[in-house]
mmCIF file of N, CA and C in Angstrom:
data_model
loop_
_atom_site.group_PDB
_atom_site.id
_atom_site.type_symbol
_atom_site.label_atom_id
_atom_site.label_comp_id
_atom_site.label_asym_id
_atom_site.label_seq_id
_atom_site.Cartn_x
_atom_site.Cartn_y
_atom_site.Cartn_z
ATOM 1 N N MET A 1 8.614 -0.795 -0.103
ATOM 2 C CA MET A 1 10.010 -0.800 -0.524
ATOM 3 C C MET A 1 10.275 -2.075 -1.313
ATOM 4 N N SER A 2 10.962 -1.928 -2.403
ATOM 5 C CA SER A 2 11.332 -3.085 -3.197
ATOM 6 C C SER A 2 12.795 -2.986 -3.594
ATOM 7 N N CYS A 3 13.603 -3.844 -3.017
ATOM 8 C CA CYS A 3 15.039 -3.861 -3.332
ATOM 9 C C CYS A 3 15.256 -4.132 -4.814
ATOM 10 N N ALA A 4 14.381 -4.934 -5.412
ATOM 11 C CA ALA A 4 14.528 -5.330 -6.804
ATOM 12 C C ALA A 4 14.447 -4.141 -7.757
ATOM 13 N N ALA A 5 13.760 -3.089 -7.373
ATOM 14 C CA ALA A 5 13.625 -1.922 -8.244
ATOM 15 C C ALA A 5 14.995 -1.340 -8.602
ATOM 16 N N CYS A 6 15.916 -1.355 -7.671
ATOM 17 C CA CYS A 6 17.254 -0.795 -7.915
ATOM 18 C C CYS A 6 18.330 -1.867 -8.069
ATOM 19 N N HIS A 7 18.220 -2.935 -7.296
ATOM 20 C CA HIS A 7 19.282 -3.943 -7.254
ATOM 21 C C HIS A 7 19.039 -5.121 -8.192
ATOM 22 N N GLY A 8 17.903 -5.124 -8.883
ATOM 23 C CA GLY A 8 17.594 -6.183 -9.832
ATOM 24 C C GLY A 8 16.757 -7.282 -9.211
ATOM 25 N N PRO A 9 16.036 -8.024 -10.042
ATOM 26 C CA PRO A 9 15.115 -9.050 -9.537
ATOM 27 C C PRO A 9 15.793 -10.189 -8.779
ATOM 28 N N ASN A 10 17.061 -10.407 -9.048
ATOM 29 C CA ASN A 10 17.804 -11.459 -8.347
ATOM 30 C C ASN A 10 18.931 -10.880 -7.504
ATOM 31 N N ALA A 11 18.800 -9.611 -7.160
ATOM 32 C CA ALA A 11 19.792 -8.897 -6.346
ATOM 33 C C ALA A 11 21.180 -8.913 -6.978
ATOM 34 N N GLU A 12 21.193 -8.943 -8.331
ATOM 35 C CA GLU A 12 22.464 -9.038 -9.049
ATOM 36 C C GLU A 12 23.133 -7.692 -9.280
ATOM 37 N N GLY A 13 22.439 -6.612 -8.973
ATOM 38 C CA GLY A 13 22.989 -5.277 -9.201
ATOM 39 C C GLY A 13 22.715 -4.817 -10.625
ATOM 40 N N ILE A 14 22.572 -3.530 -10.788
ATOM 41 C CA ILE A 14 22.304 -2.940 -12.095
ATOM 42 C C ILE A 14 23.194 -1.710 -12.245
ATOM 43 N N ARG A 15 24.030 -1.717 -13.264
ATOM 44 C CA ARG A 15 24.968 -0.619 -13.528
ATOM 45 C C ARG A 15 25.749 -0.273 -12.257
ATOM 46 N N ASP A 16 25.584 0.934 -11.728
ATOM 47 C CA ASP A 16 26.340 1.370 -10.545
ATOM 48 C C ASP A 16 25.728 0.899 -9.224
ATOM 49 N N ILE A 17 24.567 0.277 -9.286
ATOM 50 C CA ILE A 17 23.902 -0.232 -8.082
ATOM 51 C C ILE A 17 24.525 -1.590 -7.764
ATOM 52 N N PRO A 18 25.026 -1.778 -6.547
ATOM 53 C CA PRO A 18 25.774 -3.012 -6.251
ATOM 54 C C PRO A 18 24.920 -4.272 -6.149
ATOM 55 N N ARG A 19 25.587 -5.381 -6.405
ATOM 56 C CA ARG A 19 25.014 -6.712 -6.197
ATOM 57 C C ARG A 19 24.806 -6.908 -4.701
ATOM 58 N N LEU A 20 23.692 -7.509 -4.333
ATOM 59 C CA LEU A 20 23.423 -7.839 -2.932
ATOM 60 C C LEU A 20 23.388 -9.346 -2.709
ATOM 61 N N GLY A 21 23.009 -10.083 -3.728
ATOM 62 C CA GLY A 21 22.889 -11.528 -3.612
ATOM 63 C C GLY A 21 24.207 -12.190 -3.257
ATOM 64 N N GLY A 22 24.172 -13.029 -2.242
ATOM 65 C CA GLY A 22 25.347 -13.774 -1.833
ATOM 66 C C GLY A 22 26.266 -13.048 -0.863
ATOM 67 N N LEU A 23 25.924 -11.803 -0.525
ATOM 68 C CA LEU A 23 26.747 -11.102 0.461
ATOM 69 C C LEU A 23 26.541 -11.728 1.842
ATOM 70 N N SER A 24 27.504 -11.575 2.680
ATOM 71 C CA SER A 24 27.451 -12.125 4.031
ATOM 72 C C SER A 24 26.266 -11.561 4.822
ATOM 73 N N TYR A 25 25.594 -12.439 5.537
ATOM 74 C CA TYR A 25 24.502 -12.042 6.426
ATOM 75 C C TYR A 25 24.961 -10.922 7.353
ATOM 76 N N TYR A 26 26.116 -11.093 7.970
ATOM 77 C CA TYR A 26 26.605 -10.114 8.944
ATOM 78 C C TYR A 26 26.940 -8.779 8.297
ATOM 79 N N TYR A 27 27.471 -8.813 7.084
ATOM 80 C CA TYR A 27 27.795 -7.575 6.371
ATOM 81 C C TYR A 27 26.524 -6.779 6.058
ATOM 82 N N VAL A 28 25.524 -7.441 5.477
ATOM 83 C CA VAL A 28 24.276 -6.760 5.121
ATOM 84 C C VAL A 28 23.588 -6.224 6.375
ATOM 85 N N LYS A 29 23.533 -7.043 7.402
ATOM 86 C CA LYS A 29 22.879 -6.616 8.643
ATOM 87 C C LYS A 29 23.590 -5.396 9.233
ATOM 88 N N ARG A 30 24.911 -5.438 9.278
ATOM 89 C CA ARG A 30 25.682 -4.329 9.844
ATOM 90 C C ARG A 30 25.480 -3.051 9.037
ATOM 91 N N ARG A 31 25.532 -3.152 7.706
ATOM 92 C CA ARG A 31 25.357 -1.975 6.844
ATOM 93 C C ARG A 31 23.976 -1.355 7.014
ATOM 94 N N LEU A 32 22.953 -2.169 6.985
ATOM 95 C CA LEU A 32 21.598 -1.633 7.139
ATOM 96 C C LEU A 32 21.430 -0.958 8.496
ATOM 97 N N LYS A 33 21.964 -1.586 9.524
ATOM 98 C CA LYS A 33 21.861 -1.003 10.861
ATOM 99 C C LYS A 33 22.630 0.317 10.939
ATOM 100 N N GLN A 34 23.835 0.353 10.396
ATOM 101 C CA GLN A 34 24.641 1.579 10.428
ATOM 102 C C GLN A 34 23.973 2.697 9.640
ATOM 103 N N TRP A 35 23.470 2.404 8.457
ATOM 104 C CA TRP A 35 22.791 3.432 7.669
ATOM 105 C C TRP A 35 21.571 3.951 8.412
ATOM 106 N N GLY A 36 20.833 3.052 9.033
ATOM 107 C CA GLY A 36 19.646 3.450 9.776
ATOM 108 C C GLY A 36 19.966 4.338 10.963
ATOM 109 N N GLU A 37 21.165 4.194 11.511
ATOM 110 C CA GLU A 37 21.588 5.003 12.653
ATOM 111 C C GLU A 37 22.307 6.281 12.228
ATOM 112 N N GLY A 38 22.443 6.496 10.918
ATOM 113 C CA GLY A 38 23.054 7.714 10.424
ATOM 114 C C GLY A 38 24.538 7.634 10.119
ATOM 115 N N TYR A 39 25.131 6.463 10.250
ATOM 116 C CA TYR A 39 26.540 6.304 9.895
ATOM 117 C C TYR A 39 26.665 6.183 8.384
ATOM 118 N N HIS A 40 27.851 6.399 7.881
ATOM 119 C CA HIS A 40 28.136 6.295 6.455
ATOM 120 C C HIS A 40 27.263 7.268 5.664
ATOM 121 N N ALA A 41 27.357 8.535 6.022
ATOM 122 C CA ALA A 41 26.554 9.572 5.390
ATOM 123 C C ALA A 41 26.769 9.631 3.879
ATOM 124 N N ALA A 42 27.887 9.105 3.407
ATOM 125 C CA ALA A 42 28.165 9.134 1.972
ATOM 126 C C ALA A 42 27.411 8.038 1.214
ATOM 127 N N ALA A 43 26.665 7.200 1.908
ATOM 128 C CA ALA A 43 25.912 6.137 1.247
ATOM 129 C C ALA A 43 24.922 6.758 0.267
ATOM 130 N N ALA A 44 24.774 6.113 -0.853
ATOM 131 C CA ALA A 44 23.896 6.627 -1.899
ATOM 132 C C ALA A 44 22.442 6.677 -1.450
ATOM 133 N N TRP A 45 21.783 7.770 -1.814
ATOM 134 C CA TRP A 45 20.362 7.886 -1.564
ATOM 135 C C TRP A 45 19.673 6.828 -2.395
ATOM 136 N N PRO A 46 18.677 6.173 -1.961
ATOM 137 C CA PRO A 46 17.857 6.353 -0.781
ATOM 138 C C PRO A 46 18.180 5.391 0.359
ATOM 139 N N MET A 47 19.332 4.715 0.309
ATOM 140 C CA MET A 47 19.611 3.665 1.295
ATOM 141 C C MET A 47 19.542 4.133 2.752
ATOM 142 N N PRO A 48 20.130 5.249 3.140
ATOM 143 C CA PRO A 48 20.013 5.656 4.551
ATOM 144 C C PRO A 48 18.560 5.871 4.985
ATOM 145 N N ARG A 49 17.764 6.481 4.109
ATOM 146 C CA ARG A 49 16.356 6.716 4.454
ATOM 147 C C ARG A 49 15.601 5.401 4.579
ATOM 148 N N ILE A 50 15.820 4.500 3.645
ATOM 149 C CA ILE A 50 15.144 3.195 3.688
ATOM 150 C C ILE A 50 15.562 2.431 4.935
ATOM 151 N N ALA A 51 16.863 2.370 5.184
ATOM 152 C CA ALA A 51 17.368 1.605 6.331
ATOM 153 C C ALA A 51 16.834 2.153 7.650
ATOM 154 N N SER A 52 16.620 3.452 7.732
ATOM 155 C CA SER A 52 16.147 4.045 8.987
ATOM 156 C C SER A 52 14.710 3.645 9.311
ATOM 157 N N THR A 53 13.985 3.112 8.325
ATOM 158 C CA THR A 53 12.596 2.708 8.562
ATOM 159 C C THR A 53 12.446 1.223 8.866
ATOM 160 N N LEU A 54 13.534 0.469 8.760
ATOM 161 C CA LEU A 54 13.449 -0.987 8.918
ATOM 162 C C LEU A 54 13.590 -1.411 10.377
ATOM 163 N N PRO A 55 12.615 -2.161 10.894
ATOM 164 C CA PRO A 55 12.757 -2.702 12.242
ATOM 165 C C PRO A 55 13.800 -3.830 12.260
ATOM 166 N N PRO A 56 14.372 -4.117 13.415
ATOM 167 C CA PRO A 56 15.427 -5.141 13.507
ATOM 168 C C PRO A 56 15.044 -6.500 12.917
ATOM 169 N N ASN A 57 13.810 -6.938 13.099
ATOM 170 C CA ASN A 57 13.423 -8.254 12.568
ATOM 171 C C ASN A 57 13.396 -8.254 11.035
ATOM 172 N N VAL A 58 13.080 -7.125 10.422
ATOM 173 C CA VAL A 58 13.088 -7.030 8.961
ATOM 174 C C VAL A 58 14.527 -6.992 8.451
ATOM 175 N N ILE A 59 15.398 -6.277 9.150
ATOM 176 C CA ILE A 59 16.817 -6.267 8.784
ATOM 177 C C ILE A 59 17.373 -7.683 8.824
ATOM 178 N N ASP A 60 17.047 -8.428 9.872
ATOM 179 C CA ASP A 60 17.490 -9.828 9.976
ATOM 180 C C ASP A 60 16.985 -10.651 8.797
ATOM 181 N N ALA A 61 15.716 -10.478 8.452
ATOM 182 C CA ALA A 61 15.130 -11.250 7.364
ATOM 183 C C ALA A 61 15.776 -10.903 6.024
ATOM 184 N N ILE A 62 15.991 -9.622 5.768
ATOM 185 C CA ILE A 62 16.625 -9.198 4.518
ATOM 186 C C ILE A 62 18.039 -9.762 4.427
ATOM 187 N N ALA A 63 18.792 -9.623 5.497
ATOM 188 C CA ALA A 63 20.177 -10.107 5.507
ATOM 189 C C ALA A 63 20.221 -11.618 5.309
ATOM 190 N N SER A 64 19.331 -12.325 5.956
ATOM 191 C CA SER A 64 19.275 -13.780 5.808
ATOM 192 C C SER A 64 18.940 -14.169 4.364
ATOM 193 N N TYR A 65 17.912 -13.566 3.816
ATOM 194 C CA TYR A 65 17.505 -13.883 2.453
ATOM 195 C C TYR A 65 18.636 -13.606 1.472
ATOM 196 N N LEU A 66 19.222 -12.421 1.548
ATOM 197 C CA LEU A 66 20.262 -12.044 0.578
ATOM 198 C C LEU A 66 21.500 -12.925 0.682
ATOM 199 N N SER A 67 21.786 -13.432 1.865
ATOM 200 C CA SER A 67 22.968 -14.281 2.008
ATOM 201 C C SER A 67 22.834 -15.597 1.263
ATOM 202 N N PHE A 68 21.582 -15.994 0.945
ATOM 203 C CA PHE A 68 21.344 -17.250 0.229
ATOM 204 C C PHE A 68 21.097 -17.071 -1.263
ATOM 205 N N VAL A 69 20.844 -15.839 -1.702
ATOM 206 C CA VAL A 69 20.599 -15.593 -3.120
ATOM 207 C C VAL A 69 21.912 -15.715 -3.874
ATOM 208 N N LYS A 70 21.916 -16.441 -4.942
ATOM 209 C CA LYS A 70 23.150 -16.633 -5.726
ATOM 210 C C LYS A 70 23.025 -16.016 -7.074
#
């Protein structure tokens, strides 16, 4: 999985794909966890499928990293 493929090399977002860089650690962590559990069914594909495969420690790492990207 590569977030950069859709969200850009610096998590800046591309066209309709949202920016991830600089978002709150807690927001990213909560969203990934909710998508992985099947909440927010309206979330754009492939995010629910990707999130459902992420273990908690990877979700923490992604959320931490993205919160520092500017």
